[in-house]
Short mmCIF file of C-alpha atoms in Angstrom, two decimals:
data_model
loop_
_atom_site.label_atom_id
_atom_site.label_comp_id
_atom_site.label_asym_id
_atom_site.label_seq_id
_atom_site.Cartn_x
_atom_site.Cartn_y
_atom_site.Cartn_z
CA UNK A 1 7.96 -54.31 -17.88
CA UNK A 2 5.14 -51.88 -17.06
CA UNK A 3 5.94 -48.25 -17.79
CA UNK A 4 3.77 -45.35 -16.64
CA UNK A 5 4.02 -42.07 -18.52
CA UNK A 6 2.43 -39.12 -16.75
CA UNK A 7 1.59 -36.16 -18.97
CA UNK A 8 0.81 -36.98 -22.59
CA UNK A 9 2.07 -33.83 -24.35
CA UNK A 10 4.70 -33.89 -27.05
CA UNK A 11 7.36 -35.24 -24.68
CA UNK A 12 5.29 -37.87 -22.84
CA UNK A 13 3.39 -38.81 -26.00
CA UNK A 14 6.63 -39.34 -27.89
CA UNK A 15 7.94 -41.58 -25.07
CA UNK A 16 4.76 -43.69 -25.28
CA UNK A 17 4.94 -44.01 -29.06
CA UNK A 18 8.67 -44.82 -29.05
CA UNK A 19 8.17 -47.49 -26.36
CA UNK A 20 5.35 -49.09 -28.34
CA UNK A 21 7.29 -48.89 -31.61
CA UNK A 22 10.66 -50.18 -30.40
CA UNK A 23 9.96 -52.41 -27.35
CA UNK A 24 7.42 -54.86 -25.99
CA UNK A 25 6.81 -52.98 -22.73
CA UNK A 26 3.29 -52.30 -21.47
CA UNK A 27 2.46 -48.57 -21.32
CA UNK A 28 0.11 -46.94 -18.82
CA UNK A 29 -0.76 -43.35 -19.74
CA UNK A 30 -1.97 -40.80 -17.20
CA UNK A 31 -3.15 -37.37 -18.27
CA UNK A 32 -5.17 -34.57 -16.71
CA UNK A 33 -7.33 -34.10 -19.80
CA UNK A 34 -9.12 -37.40 -20.36
CA UNK A 35 -9.91 -36.72 -24.02
CA UNK A 36 -6.18 -36.68 -24.75
CA UNK A 37 -5.63 -39.94 -22.83
CA UNK A 38 -8.42 -41.47 -24.90
CA UNK A 39 -6.76 -40.31 -28.15
CA UNK A 40 -3.51 -41.84 -26.96
CA UNK A 41 -5.29 -45.14 -26.23
CA UNK A 42 -7.15 -45.11 -29.55
CA UNK A 43 -3.95 -44.45 -31.48
CA UNK A 44 -2.16 -47.34 -29.78
CA UNK A 45 0.38 -45.07 -28.07
CA UNK A 46 -0.66 -46.49 -24.67
CA UNK A 47 -2.11 -49.82 -23.57
CA UNK A 48 -4.16 -48.46 -20.70
CA UNK A 49 -5.43 -45.19 -19.27
CA UNK A 50 -4.16 -45.16 -15.72
CA UNK A 51 -4.96 -43.48 -12.41
CA UNK A 52 -2.52 -42.73 -9.59
CA UNK A 53 -3.46 -46.14 -8.13
CA UNK A 54 -2.13 -47.82 -11.32
CA UNK A 55 1.37 -46.69 -10.34
CA UNK A 56 1.59 -49.61 -7.92
CA UNK A 57 2.25 -51.88 -10.90
CA UNK A 58 4.69 -49.59 -12.77
CA UNK A 59 8.38 -50.61 -12.83
CA UNK A 60 9.39 -47.36 -14.51
CA UNK A 61 7.61 -44.01 -14.19
CA UNK A 62 8.30 -41.12 -16.59
CA UNK A 63 7.07 -37.76 -15.34
CA UNK A 64 6.46 -35.58 -18.39
CA UNK A 65 4.54 -32.60 -17.07
CA UNK A 66 5.83 -29.09 -16.28
CA UNK A 67 8.63 -29.13 -13.66
CA UNK A 68 6.54 -27.90 -10.73
CA UNK A 69 3.62 -30.15 -11.74
CA UNK A 70 5.99 -33.16 -11.64
CA UNK A 71 6.86 -32.38 -8.02
CA UNK A 72 3.26 -31.65 -7.06
CA UNK A 73 2.15 -34.94 -8.58
CA UNK A 74 4.69 -36.99 -6.64
CA UNK A 75 4.00 -35.14 -3.40
CA UNK A 76 0.33 -35.95 -3.79
CA UNK A 77 0.61 -39.51 -5.15
CA UNK A 78 3.99 -40.79 -3.97
CA UNK A 79 2.32 -43.32 -1.67
CA UNK A 80 0.98 -45.20 -4.74
CA UNK A 81 4.43 -45.71 -6.33
CA UNK A 82 5.75 -49.27 -6.37
CA UNK A 83 8.54 -49.99 -3.88
CA UNK A 84 11.88 -49.96 -5.71
CA UNK A 85 10.45 -48.68 -8.99
CA UNK A 86 12.58 -46.26 -11.01
CA UNK A 87 11.15 -42.78 -11.47
CA UNK A 88 12.55 -40.22 -13.87
CA UNK A 89 11.39 -36.81 -15.02
CA UNK A 90 11.82 -35.33 -18.47
CA UNK A 91 12.02 -31.70 -17.53
CA UNK A 92 14.43 -29.13 -18.88
CA UNK A 93 15.78 -28.03 -15.51
CA UNK A 94 17.50 -30.15 -12.92
CA UNK A 95 18.63 -28.18 -9.85
CA UNK A 96 15.00 -27.35 -9.08
CA UNK A 97 13.95 -30.98 -9.49
CA UNK A 98 16.65 -33.35 -8.30
CA UNK A 99 17.05 -32.52 -4.58
CA UNK A 100 13.30 -32.44 -4.01
CA UNK A 101 12.70 -35.67 -5.92
CA UNK A 102 15.55 -37.43 -4.15
CA UNK A 103 13.90 -36.49 -0.86
CA UNK A 104 10.52 -37.77 -2.05
CA UNK A 105 12.15 -40.99 -3.31
CA UNK A 106 13.53 -41.68 0.17
CA UNK A 107 10.20 -40.91 1.73
CA UNK A 108 8.18 -43.18 -0.56
CA UNK A 109 10.69 -45.94 -1.28
CA UNK A 110 11.21 -45.48 -5.02
CA UNK A 111 14.44 -44.69 -6.91
CA UNK A 112 14.81 -41.29 -8.58
CA UNK A 113 17.11 -40.68 -11.54
CA UNK A 114 16.78 -37.30 -13.28
CA UNK A 115 16.82 -37.12 -17.05
CA UNK A 116 16.22 -34.74 -19.93
CA UNK A 117 15.54 -35.86 -23.51
CA UNK A 118 17.18 -33.33 -25.85
CA UNK A 119 14.51 -33.08 -28.49
CA UNK A 120 11.40 -31.06 -29.17
CA UNK A 121 9.45 -29.30 -31.82
CA UNK A 122 8.17 -25.77 -32.24
CA UNK A 123 4.66 -27.08 -31.54
CA UNK A 124 3.30 -28.82 -28.45
CA UNK A 125 0.74 -31.39 -27.42
CA UNK A 126 0.04 -35.08 -27.96
CA UNK A 127 -0.97 -34.53 -31.59
CA UNK A 128 2.57 -33.55 -32.62
CA UNK A 129 4.22 -36.31 -30.56
CA UNK A 130 6.23 -38.74 -32.64
CA UNK A 131 7.68 -42.23 -32.15
CA UNK A 132 10.92 -40.97 -33.70
CA UNK A 133 11.24 -37.61 -31.99
CA UNK A 134 14.12 -39.02 -29.93
CA UNK A 135 15.83 -40.91 -32.72
CA UNK A 136 19.53 -40.15 -32.53
CA UNK A 137 18.99 -37.45 -29.88
CA UNK A 138 20.96 -37.03 -26.68
CA UNK A 139 19.49 -38.31 -23.40
CA UNK A 140 20.96 -36.45 -20.45
CA UNK A 141 20.95 -38.29 -17.11
CA UNK A 142 21.56 -36.53 -13.81
CA UNK A 143 22.05 -39.46 -11.38
CA UNK A 144 21.64 -37.37 -8.19
CA UNK A 145 23.25 -39.81 -5.71
CA UNK A 146 21.49 -42.84 -7.22
CA UNK A 147 23.32 -46.18 -7.42
CA UNK A 148 25.07 -46.83 -10.72
CA UNK A 149 22.88 -49.82 -11.63
CA UNK A 150 19.80 -47.60 -11.88
CA UNK A 151 21.64 -45.11 -14.07
CA UNK A 152 22.65 -47.98 -16.31
CA UNK A 153 19.06 -49.29 -16.36
CA UNK A 154 17.72 -45.91 -17.47
CA UNK A 155 20.52 -45.47 -19.99
CA UNK A 156 19.82 -48.87 -21.56
CA UNK A 157 16.13 -48.03 -21.70
CA UNK A 158 16.85 -44.71 -23.50
CA UNK A 159 18.99 -46.43 -26.12
CA UNK A 160 16.32 -49.13 -26.58
CA UNK A 161 13.74 -46.53 -27.63
CA UNK A 162 16.00 -44.74 -30.09
CA UNK A 163 18.17 -42.18 -28.31
CA UNK A 164 21.55 -41.82 -29.98
CA UNK A 165 23.74 -40.87 -27.02
CA UNK A 166 23.53 -40.75 -23.25
CA UNK A 167 25.26 -37.91 -21.44
CA UNK A 168 25.80 -38.19 -17.68
CA UNK A 169 25.86 -34.84 -15.94
CA UNK A 170 25.26 -33.02 -12.65
CA UNK A 171 22.20 -30.79 -12.12
CA UNK A 172 24.53 -27.78 -11.99
CA UNK A 173 26.35 -28.55 -15.25
CA UNK A 174 23.06 -29.50 -16.92
CA UNK A 175 21.35 -26.24 -16.00
CA UNK A 176 24.32 -24.09 -17.05
CA UNK A 177 24.62 -25.84 -20.41
CA UNK A 178 20.87 -25.88 -21.07
CA UNK A 179 20.70 -22.14 -20.37
CA UNK A 180 23.05 -21.79 -23.34
CA UNK A 181 21.91 -24.52 -25.74
CA UNK A 182 18.15 -24.32 -25.27
CA UNK A 183 16.85 -21.42 -23.17
CA UNK A 184 18.99 -18.69 -24.74
CA UNK A 185 17.83 -19.56 -28.31
CA UNK A 186 14.22 -19.33 -27.10
CA UNK A 187 14.77 -15.89 -25.52
CA UNK A 188 16.53 -14.85 -28.71
CA UNK A 189 13.83 -16.13 -31.05
CA UNK A 190 11.12 -14.24 -29.15
CA UNK A 191 13.19 -11.05 -28.96
CA UNK A 192 13.99 -11.34 -32.67
CA UNK A 193 10.42 -11.62 -33.95
CA UNK A 194 9.37 -8.55 -31.93
CA UNK A 195 11.10 -6.31 -34.50
CA UNK A 196 8.53 -4.23 -36.42
CA UNK A 197 10.07 -5.68 -39.63
CA UNK A 198 9.01 -9.22 -38.79
CA UNK A 199 5.41 -9.23 -40.07
CA UNK A 200 6.70 -8.10 -43.53
CA UNK A 201 9.55 -10.58 -43.87
CA UNK A 202 8.02 -12.59 -46.72
CA UNK A 203 9.99 -12.23 -49.93
CA UNK A 204 12.96 -10.80 -48.02
CA UNK A 205 13.85 -13.86 -46.00
CA UNK A 206 15.46 -17.25 -46.34
CA UNK A 207 17.14 -19.80 -44.09
CA UNK A 208 18.66 -17.37 -41.58
CA UNK A 209 15.31 -15.85 -40.70
CA UNK A 210 13.63 -19.25 -40.58
CA UNK A 211 16.25 -20.75 -38.27
CA UNK A 212 16.51 -17.90 -35.75
CA UNK A 213 12.77 -17.39 -35.52
CA UNK A 214 11.69 -21.05 -35.51
CA UNK A 215 11.23 -21.56 -31.78
CA UNK A 216 9.53 -18.18 -31.22
CA UNK A 217 6.21 -20.00 -31.61
CA UNK A 218 6.68 -20.72 -27.92
CA UNK A 219 4.58 -22.23 -25.13
CA UNK A 220 4.84 -19.10 -22.98
CA UNK A 221 3.59 -20.76 -19.77
CA UNK A 222 6.06 -23.64 -19.88
CA UNK A 223 9.04 -21.52 -20.89
CA UNK A 224 8.33 -18.79 -18.31
CA UNK A 225 8.53 -21.50 -15.67
CA UNK A 226 11.71 -22.98 -17.14
CA UNK A 227 13.38 -19.55 -17.39
CA UNK A 228 12.49 -18.52 -13.84
CA UNK A 229 13.60 -21.84 -12.35
CA UNK A 230 16.94 -21.51 -14.12
CA UNK A 231 17.32 -17.82 -13.46
CA UNK A 232 21.03 -17.47 -12.55
CA UNK A 233 22.61 -19.50 -15.37
CA UNK A 234 20.24 -17.95 -17.90
CA UNK A 235 20.99 -14.39 -16.78
CA UNK A 236 24.71 -15.17 -16.98
CA UNK A 237 24.26 -16.31 -20.58
CA UNK A 238 22.04 -13.34 -21.43
CA UNK A 239 24.69 -10.95 -20.08
CA UNK A 240 27.41 -12.66 -22.13
CA UNK A 241 25.24 -12.53 -25.25
CA UNK A 242 24.25 -8.88 -24.84
CA UNK A 243 27.93 -8.04 -24.27
CA UNK A 244 28.99 -9.83 -27.46
CA UNK A 245 26.22 -8.31 -29.59
CA UNK A 246 27.16 -4.89 -28.20
CA UNK A 247 30.84 -5.42 -29.10
CA UNK A 248 29.83 -6.16 -32.70
CA UNK A 249 27.43 -3.21 -32.72
CA UNK A 250 30.13 -0.86 -31.39
CA UNK A 251 32.57 -1.98 -34.08
CA UNK A 252 29.91 -1.34 -36.76
CA UNK A 253 29.05 2.06 -35.28
CA UNK A 254 32.73 3.05 -35.23
CA UNK A 255 33.29 1.75 -38.80
CA UNK A 256 36.03 -0.33 -37.21
CA UNK A 257 36.44 -3.01 -39.88
CA UNK A 258 39.41 -4.69 -38.20
CA UNK A 259 37.66 -5.27 -34.85
CA UNK A 260 34.49 -6.30 -36.65
CA UNK A 261 36.30 -8.83 -38.84
CA UNK A 262 38.24 -10.14 -35.82
CA UNK A 263 35.02 -10.72 -33.83
CA UNK A 264 33.32 -12.50 -36.74
CA UNK A 265 36.48 -14.53 -37.28
CA UNK A 266 36.33 -15.66 -33.62
CA UNK A 267 32.80 -16.95 -34.20
CA UNK A 268 33.89 -18.67 -37.39
CA UNK A 269 36.78 -20.38 -35.56
CA UNK A 270 34.53 -21.69 -32.74
CA UNK A 271 32.28 -23.39 -35.28
CA UNK A 272 35.20 -24.65 -37.32
CA UNK A 273 36.90 -26.16 -34.26
CA UNK A 274 33.64 -27.99 -33.54
CA UNK A 275 33.62 -29.29 -37.11
CA UNK A 276 30.22 -27.68 -37.73
CA UNK B 1 21.37 -15.61 -75.14
CA UNK B 2 24.89 -15.16 -73.84
CA UNK B 3 25.15 -14.67 -70.10
CA UNK B 4 28.32 -13.58 -68.32
CA UNK B 5 28.70 -14.42 -64.65
CA UNK B 6 31.50 -12.58 -62.90
CA UNK B 7 32.69 -14.15 -59.67
CA UNK B 8 32.33 -17.90 -59.40
CA UNK B 9 31.75 -18.34 -55.66
CA UNK B 10 28.68 -20.03 -54.22
CA UNK B 11 26.35 -17.33 -55.61
CA UNK B 12 27.85 -16.96 -59.09
CA UNK B 13 28.58 -20.67 -59.38
CA UNK B 14 24.98 -21.52 -58.49
CA UNK B 15 23.73 -19.07 -61.16
CA UNK B 16 25.94 -20.78 -63.77
CA UNK B 17 24.81 -24.28 -62.78
CA UNK B 18 21.13 -23.29 -62.67
CA UNK B 19 21.34 -21.65 -66.11
CA UNK B 20 22.98 -24.75 -67.58
CA UNK B 21 20.51 -27.08 -65.88
CA UNK B 22 17.28 -25.24 -66.67
CA UNK B 23 17.92 -23.20 -69.86
CA UNK B 24 19.82 -23.36 -73.15
CA UNK B 25 21.72 -20.09 -72.62
CA UNK B 26 25.46 -19.89 -73.22
CA UNK B 27 27.44 -19.09 -70.05
CA UNK B 28 30.69 -17.14 -69.93
CA UNK B 29 32.40 -17.36 -66.54
CA UNK B 30 34.91 -14.80 -65.31
CA UNK B 31 36.84 -15.30 -62.08
CA UNK B 32 39.95 -13.82 -60.52
CA UNK B 33 41.38 -17.23 -59.59
CA UNK B 34 41.84 -19.09 -62.85
CA UNK B 35 41.92 -22.55 -61.23
CA UNK B 36 38.33 -22.03 -60.07
CA UNK B 37 37.24 -20.90 -63.53
CA UNK B 38 38.86 -24.03 -64.94
CA UNK B 39 36.95 -26.22 -62.42
CA UNK B 40 33.73 -24.48 -63.45
CA UNK B 41 34.51 -25.18 -67.12
CA UNK B 42 35.47 -28.80 -66.45
CA UNK B 43 32.28 -29.42 -64.47
CA UNK B 44 30.11 -28.00 -67.26
CA UNK B 45 28.88 -25.08 -65.14
CA UNK B 46 30.18 -22.62 -67.78
CA UNK B 47 30.73 -22.89 -71.52
CA UNK B 48 33.72 -20.58 -71.71
CA UNK B 49 36.24 -18.86 -69.47
CA UNK B 50 35.90 -15.19 -70.30
CA UNK B 51 37.93 -12.01 -70.02
CA UNK B 52 36.58 -8.47 -69.69
CA UNK B 53 36.71 -8.29 -73.52
CA UNK B 54 34.21 -11.19 -73.71
CA UNK B 55 31.57 -8.93 -72.17
CA UNK B 56 31.00 -7.34 -75.58
CA UNK B 57 28.98 -10.43 -76.52
CA UNK B 58 27.03 -10.80 -73.24
CA UNK B 59 23.31 -9.94 -73.31
CA UNK B 60 23.02 -10.37 -69.55
CA UNK B 61 25.78 -9.81 -67.00
CA UNK B 62 25.51 -11.07 -63.43
CA UNK B 63 27.99 -9.49 -61.02
CA UNK B 64 28.53 -11.95 -58.18
CA UNK B 65 31.55 -10.62 -56.32
CA UNK B 66 31.66 -8.61 -53.07
CA UNK B 67 29.67 -5.35 -53.31
CA UNK B 68 32.66 -3.01 -53.63
CA UNK B 69 34.40 -5.41 -56.03
CA UNK B 70 31.29 -5.32 -58.28
CA UNK B 71 31.57 -1.54 -58.53
CA UNK B 72 35.34 -1.61 -59.01
CA UNK B 73 34.96 -4.16 -61.80
CA UNK B 74 32.42 -2.09 -63.71
CA UNK B 75 34.42 1.12 -63.23
CA UNK B 76 37.43 -0.60 -64.72
CA UNK B 77 35.75 -2.63 -67.46
CA UNK B 78 32.49 -0.78 -68.24
CA UNK B 79 33.76 0.14 -71.69
CA UNK B 80 33.69 -3.54 -72.72
CA UNK B 81 29.99 -4.05 -71.86
CA UNK B 82 27.63 -4.53 -74.80
CA UNK B 83 25.42 -1.55 -75.64
CA UNK B 84 21.94 -2.18 -74.24
CA UNK B 85 22.89 -5.30 -72.31
CA UNK B 86 21.23 -5.87 -68.95
CA UNK B 87 23.54 -5.89 -65.93
CA UNK B 88 22.50 -7.04 -62.47
CA UNK B 89 24.39 -7.60 -59.25
CA UNK B 90 23.66 -10.27 -56.67
CA UNK B 91 24.84 -8.45 -53.60
CA UNK B 92 23.13 -8.30 -50.25
CA UNK B 93 23.00 -4.50 -50.03
CA UNK B 94 21.36 -2.11 -52.43
CA UNK B 95 21.65 1.54 -51.36
CA UNK B 96 25.43 1.30 -51.69
CA UNK B 97 25.17 -0.30 -55.13
CA UNK B 98 22.19 1.06 -57.06
CA UNK B 99 22.95 4.80 -57.43
CA UNK B 100 26.58 4.15 -58.41
CA UNK B 101 25.65 1.40 -60.88
CA UNK B 102 22.89 3.51 -62.41
CA UNK B 103 25.48 6.23 -62.98
CA UNK B 104 27.89 3.75 -64.58
CA UNK B 105 25.07 2.32 -66.72
CA UNK B 106 24.39 5.78 -68.18
CA UNK B 107 28.07 6.35 -68.77
CA UNK B 108 28.68 3.05 -70.56
CA UNK B 109 25.31 2.50 -72.25
CA UNK B 110 24.12 -0.64 -70.48
CA UNK B 111 20.96 -1.15 -68.40
CA UNK B 112 21.31 -1.74 -64.65
CA UNK B 113 18.69 -3.58 -62.60
CA UNK B 114 19.67 -4.43 -59.02
CA UNK B 115 18.82 -7.83 -57.61
CA UNK B 116 19.45 -10.08 -54.62
CA UNK B 117 18.89 -13.84 -54.65
CA UNK B 118 17.63 -14.85 -51.18
CA UNK B 119 19.57 -18.04 -50.73
CA UNK B 120 22.90 -19.14 -49.38
CA UNK B 121 24.66 -21.75 -47.36
CA UNK B 122 26.85 -21.67 -44.29
CA UNK B 123 29.84 -22.44 -46.54
CA UNK B 124 31.25 -20.47 -49.44
CA UNK B 125 33.03 -20.97 -52.73
CA UNK B 126 32.39 -22.61 -56.10
CA UNK B 127 32.67 -26.11 -54.66
CA UNK B 128 29.47 -25.71 -52.59
CA UNK B 129 27.55 -23.98 -55.41
CA UNK B 130 24.45 -25.84 -56.48
CA UNK B 131 22.12 -25.80 -59.51
CA UNK B 132 19.18 -25.89 -57.09
CA UNK B 133 20.35 -23.39 -54.49
CA UNK B 134 17.73 -20.95 -55.79
CA UNK B 135 14.92 -23.45 -56.21
CA UNK B 136 11.78 -21.91 -54.74
CA UNK B 137 13.74 -19.00 -53.23
CA UNK B 138 12.81 -15.33 -53.45
CA UNK B 139 14.51 -13.11 -56.02
CA UNK B 140 14.42 -9.47 -54.95
CA UNK B 141 14.63 -6.87 -57.72
CA UNK B 142 15.40 -3.22 -57.04
CA UNK B 143 14.58 -1.56 -60.38
CA UNK B 144 16.36 1.73 -59.61
CA UNK B 145 14.69 3.90 -62.28
CA UNK B 146 14.97 1.23 -64.98
CA UNK B 147 12.19 0.79 -67.56
CA UNK B 148 9.62 -1.83 -66.69
CA UNK B 149 10.47 -4.11 -69.62
CA UNK B 150 13.95 -4.74 -68.23
CA UNK B 151 12.55 -5.56 -64.80
CA UNK B 152 10.20 -8.00 -66.47
CA UNK B 153 13.07 -9.50 -68.48
CA UNK B 154 15.12 -10.10 -65.32
CA UNK B 155 12.10 -11.41 -63.46
CA UNK B 156 11.32 -13.94 -66.23
CA UNK B 157 14.95 -15.00 -66.25
CA UNK B 158 14.89 -15.59 -62.47
CA UNK B 159 11.79 -17.75 -62.70
CA UNK B 160 13.28 -19.69 -65.62
CA UNK B 161 16.24 -20.82 -63.50
CA UNK B 162 14.15 -21.93 -60.55
CA UNK B 163 13.37 -18.98 -58.27
CA UNK B 164 9.97 -19.36 -56.61
CA UNK B 165 8.95 -15.74 -56.21
CA UNK B 166 10.06 -12.30 -57.36
CA UNK B 167 9.79 -9.39 -54.95
CA UNK B 168 10.06 -5.84 -56.31
CA UNK B 169 11.47 -3.39 -53.80
CA UNK B 170 13.37 -0.14 -53.34
CA UNK B 171 17.00 -0.04 -52.19
CA UNK B 172 15.84 1.54 -48.92
CA UNK B 173 13.17 -1.05 -48.15
CA UNK B 174 15.50 -3.85 -49.23
CA UNK B 175 18.32 -2.74 -46.96
CA UNK B 176 16.03 -2.24 -43.97
CA UNK B 177 14.42 -5.67 -44.39
CA UNK B 178 17.71 -7.45 -45.08
CA UNK B 179 19.21 -5.94 -41.93
CA UNK B 180 16.49 -7.84 -40.09
CA UNK B 181 16.12 -11.07 -42.07
CA UNK B 182 19.74 -11.77 -42.91
CA UNK B 183 22.34 -9.54 -41.25
CA UNK B 184 20.88 -9.63 -37.73
CA UNK B 185 20.84 -13.48 -37.64
CA UNK B 186 24.50 -13.45 -38.66
CA UNK B 187 25.46 -10.99 -35.89
CA UNK B 188 23.43 -13.10 -33.48
CA UNK B 189 24.97 -16.40 -34.51
CA UNK B 190 28.49 -15.06 -34.03
CA UNK B 191 27.65 -13.43 -30.70
CA UNK B 192 25.97 -16.65 -29.55
CA UNK B 193 28.86 -19.01 -30.22
CA UNK B 194 31.26 -16.74 -28.31
CA UNK B 195 29.78 -17.99 -25.02
CA UNK B 196 32.34 -20.05 -23.07
CA UNK B 197 29.72 -22.84 -23.00
CA UNK B 198 29.77 -23.31 -26.76
CA UNK B 199 32.79 -25.61 -27.17
CA UNK B 200 31.16 -28.08 -24.73
CA UNK B 201 27.67 -28.12 -26.22
CA UNK B 202 27.78 -31.71 -27.49
CA UNK B 203 25.34 -33.94 -25.65
CA UNK B 204 23.51 -30.91 -24.27
CA UNK B 205 22.19 -29.54 -27.53
CA UNK B 206 19.55 -30.16 -30.14
CA UNK B 207 17.74 -28.20 -32.85
CA UNK B 208 17.69 -24.83 -31.09
CA UNK B 209 21.46 -24.71 -30.76
CA UNK B 210 21.97 -25.96 -34.30
CA UNK B 211 19.62 -23.39 -35.82
CA UNK B 212 20.85 -20.30 -33.98
CA UNK B 213 24.54 -21.14 -34.45
CA UNK B 214 24.36 -22.38 -38.05
CA UNK B 215 25.49 -19.24 -39.85
CA UNK B 216 28.26 -18.42 -37.33
CA UNK B 217 30.64 -20.28 -39.64
CA UNK B 218 30.84 -16.95 -41.39
CA UNK B 219 32.93 -15.41 -44.18
CA UNK B 220 34.17 -12.58 -41.97
CA UNK B 221 35.55 -10.47 -44.83
CA UNK B 222 32.32 -10.49 -46.86
CA UNK B 223 30.03 -9.95 -43.89
CA UNK B 224 32.13 -7.13 -42.40
CA UNK B 225 31.72 -5.33 -45.70
CA UNK B 226 27.96 -6.03 -45.84
CA UNK B 227 27.46 -4.88 -42.23
CA UNK B 228 29.43 -1.66 -42.66
CA UNK B 229 27.71 -0.78 -45.93
CA UNK B 230 24.33 -1.25 -44.28
CA UNK B 231 25.30 0.39 -41.02
CA UNK B 232 22.21 2.47 -40.14
CA UNK B 233 19.45 -0.11 -40.71
CA UNK B 234 21.54 -2.79 -39.01
CA UNK B 235 22.24 -0.65 -35.95
CA UNK B 236 18.52 0.16 -35.73
CA UNK B 237 17.74 -3.57 -35.71
CA UNK B 238 20.51 -4.31 -33.21
CA UNK B 239 19.15 -1.64 -30.86
CA UNK B 240 15.63 -3.08 -31.11
CA UNK B 241 16.95 -6.59 -30.49
CA UNK B 242 19.11 -5.62 -27.50
CA UNK B 243 16.13 -3.74 -26.06
CA UNK B 244 13.84 -6.77 -26.42
CA UNK B 245 16.38 -9.21 -24.98
CA UNK B 246 16.91 -6.79 -22.09
CA UNK B 247 13.16 -6.60 -21.41
CA UNK B 248 13.00 -10.38 -21.14
CA UNK B 249 16.14 -10.43 -18.99
CA UNK B 250 14.72 -7.77 -16.65
CA UNK B 251 11.49 -9.76 -16.23
CA UNK B 252 13.51 -12.88 -15.38
CA UNK B 253 15.73 -10.96 -12.95
CA UNK B 254 12.67 -9.51 -11.20
CA UNK B 255 10.91 -12.92 -11.07
CA UNK B 256 8.10 -11.12 -12.89
CA UNK B 257 6.27 -14.10 -14.36
CA UNK B 258 3.41 -12.04 -15.75
CA UNK B 259 5.58 -9.66 -17.80
CA UNK B 260 7.76 -12.58 -18.91
CA UNK B 261 4.78 -14.63 -20.07
CA UNK B 262 3.30 -11.58 -21.82
CA UNK B 263 6.52 -10.93 -23.73
CA UNK B 264 6.85 -14.56 -24.79
CA UNK B 265 3.19 -14.56 -25.76
CA UNK B 266 3.81 -11.54 -28.02
CA UNK B 267 6.52 -13.51 -29.84
CA UNK B 268 4.23 -16.51 -30.09
CA UNK B 269 1.48 -14.36 -31.61
CA UNK B 270 3.77 -12.81 -34.24
CA UNK B 271 4.71 -16.27 -35.50
CA UNK B 272 1.17 -17.53 -35.31
CA UNK B 273 -0.17 -14.56 -37.29
CA UNK B 274 2.41 -15.37 -39.97
CA UNK B 275 1.20 -18.97 -39.98
CA UNK B 276 4.70 -20.21 -39.12
#
């Protein structure tokens, strides 16, 4: 089949490379910066540099830009999409995407199925994209009223390019869980490295520092957008986190070893119950 | 030389295994639980199961118990230590250890040099100890008034068993930096996994979740002691962290994209300046 990938950053670029590595599908790459599209073509990650008009021959479209840019693109170019083609996005928020895309799908005659590949790196851009970025990762699908056969189609496609598991969810559940598993660690990492101690950590640090700070090397434009579009669930998680840190801090301040040990033991038990 | 390692958990056990793997020194292991000492002997990690009396033949003593237990041990058994032998601890706090140990060193005629191997795992005990736990890691030495030749002796020893770098510090600097690089990530990890979302993370999580939560599988007894003995620097770091998280939260609450992007950009720049 013909697959169009729009936005050739780390996410879109990795889709292209995985499709070329693991399947025989034909890949059309569309990117705002033409030099990047050319690099993708030269490296064999795509078979063709496309234009919006090329979408008329795409059976599957993967939108891999920022969330708002995905919507803007479809609003502007929806008329070029092939009738009955399946369109998915790869963005990290779903409530802000799914209803609008479902509306656009009805208007332009394509099928929308939301999705979110659970993988990334601390760097961005086509140059760090990787055919095996998604290997073994979770692929979250938010069907958004779509018929089951399309969900199954997208699920089979994800597995064919290396994803390890497919998780079906609702936009609401997705956004609440992602606030915890992905957005909160990014807020944390940035807050953490703002300590005046951070620039002098060398020689005093090991795995704990490395792990907590890893994602602080953040794409501030993308993540600002993701945070603001997932405001309520993220603030809920931030409040819970601040409350729990404060409980531990209060126990330390009060020299209350029993409460402190109990709180740490609760954390220990959560991880142990998960077998981690 | 004869080296005594007291406390055969992950830290002490890894010292024993590294010494046996990389040097020809003779290792005497002392442990409260005899079954563990026997496992260490059977696995070749130590050459002999010792008693406090055995310390009279040890040229180097590594105390690898909990901080207070290290002090208690030396108070009780200092009279057995060999005149002029070098004694170090491996504990994660230094202000609570160094002055007391220096006092005991004068009393019993040994030489104390504080140290802290910057390595660990999310699990504890002899069974997860590893000859290469310290490979390439930083070895922090807090000389505490000791003559330079003993610092050099301990530094050479650390490099000989695989440590990558030696960092000389004061107890004050050590404790302030460790509050940031090691203790804060442990408080964070425990606070993080206490979110009601945590038990359901599977399918919604990837590297960010894994990294932030890794050390939450904590030894609550050990870390309570470390936190309380490093109370002031840790509370300072907790206050800074809560303040920074709150700034980000306030920007999200106010839909203030500019402030939010600026804060994230600050984090990004710290990591970039460090080349990480």
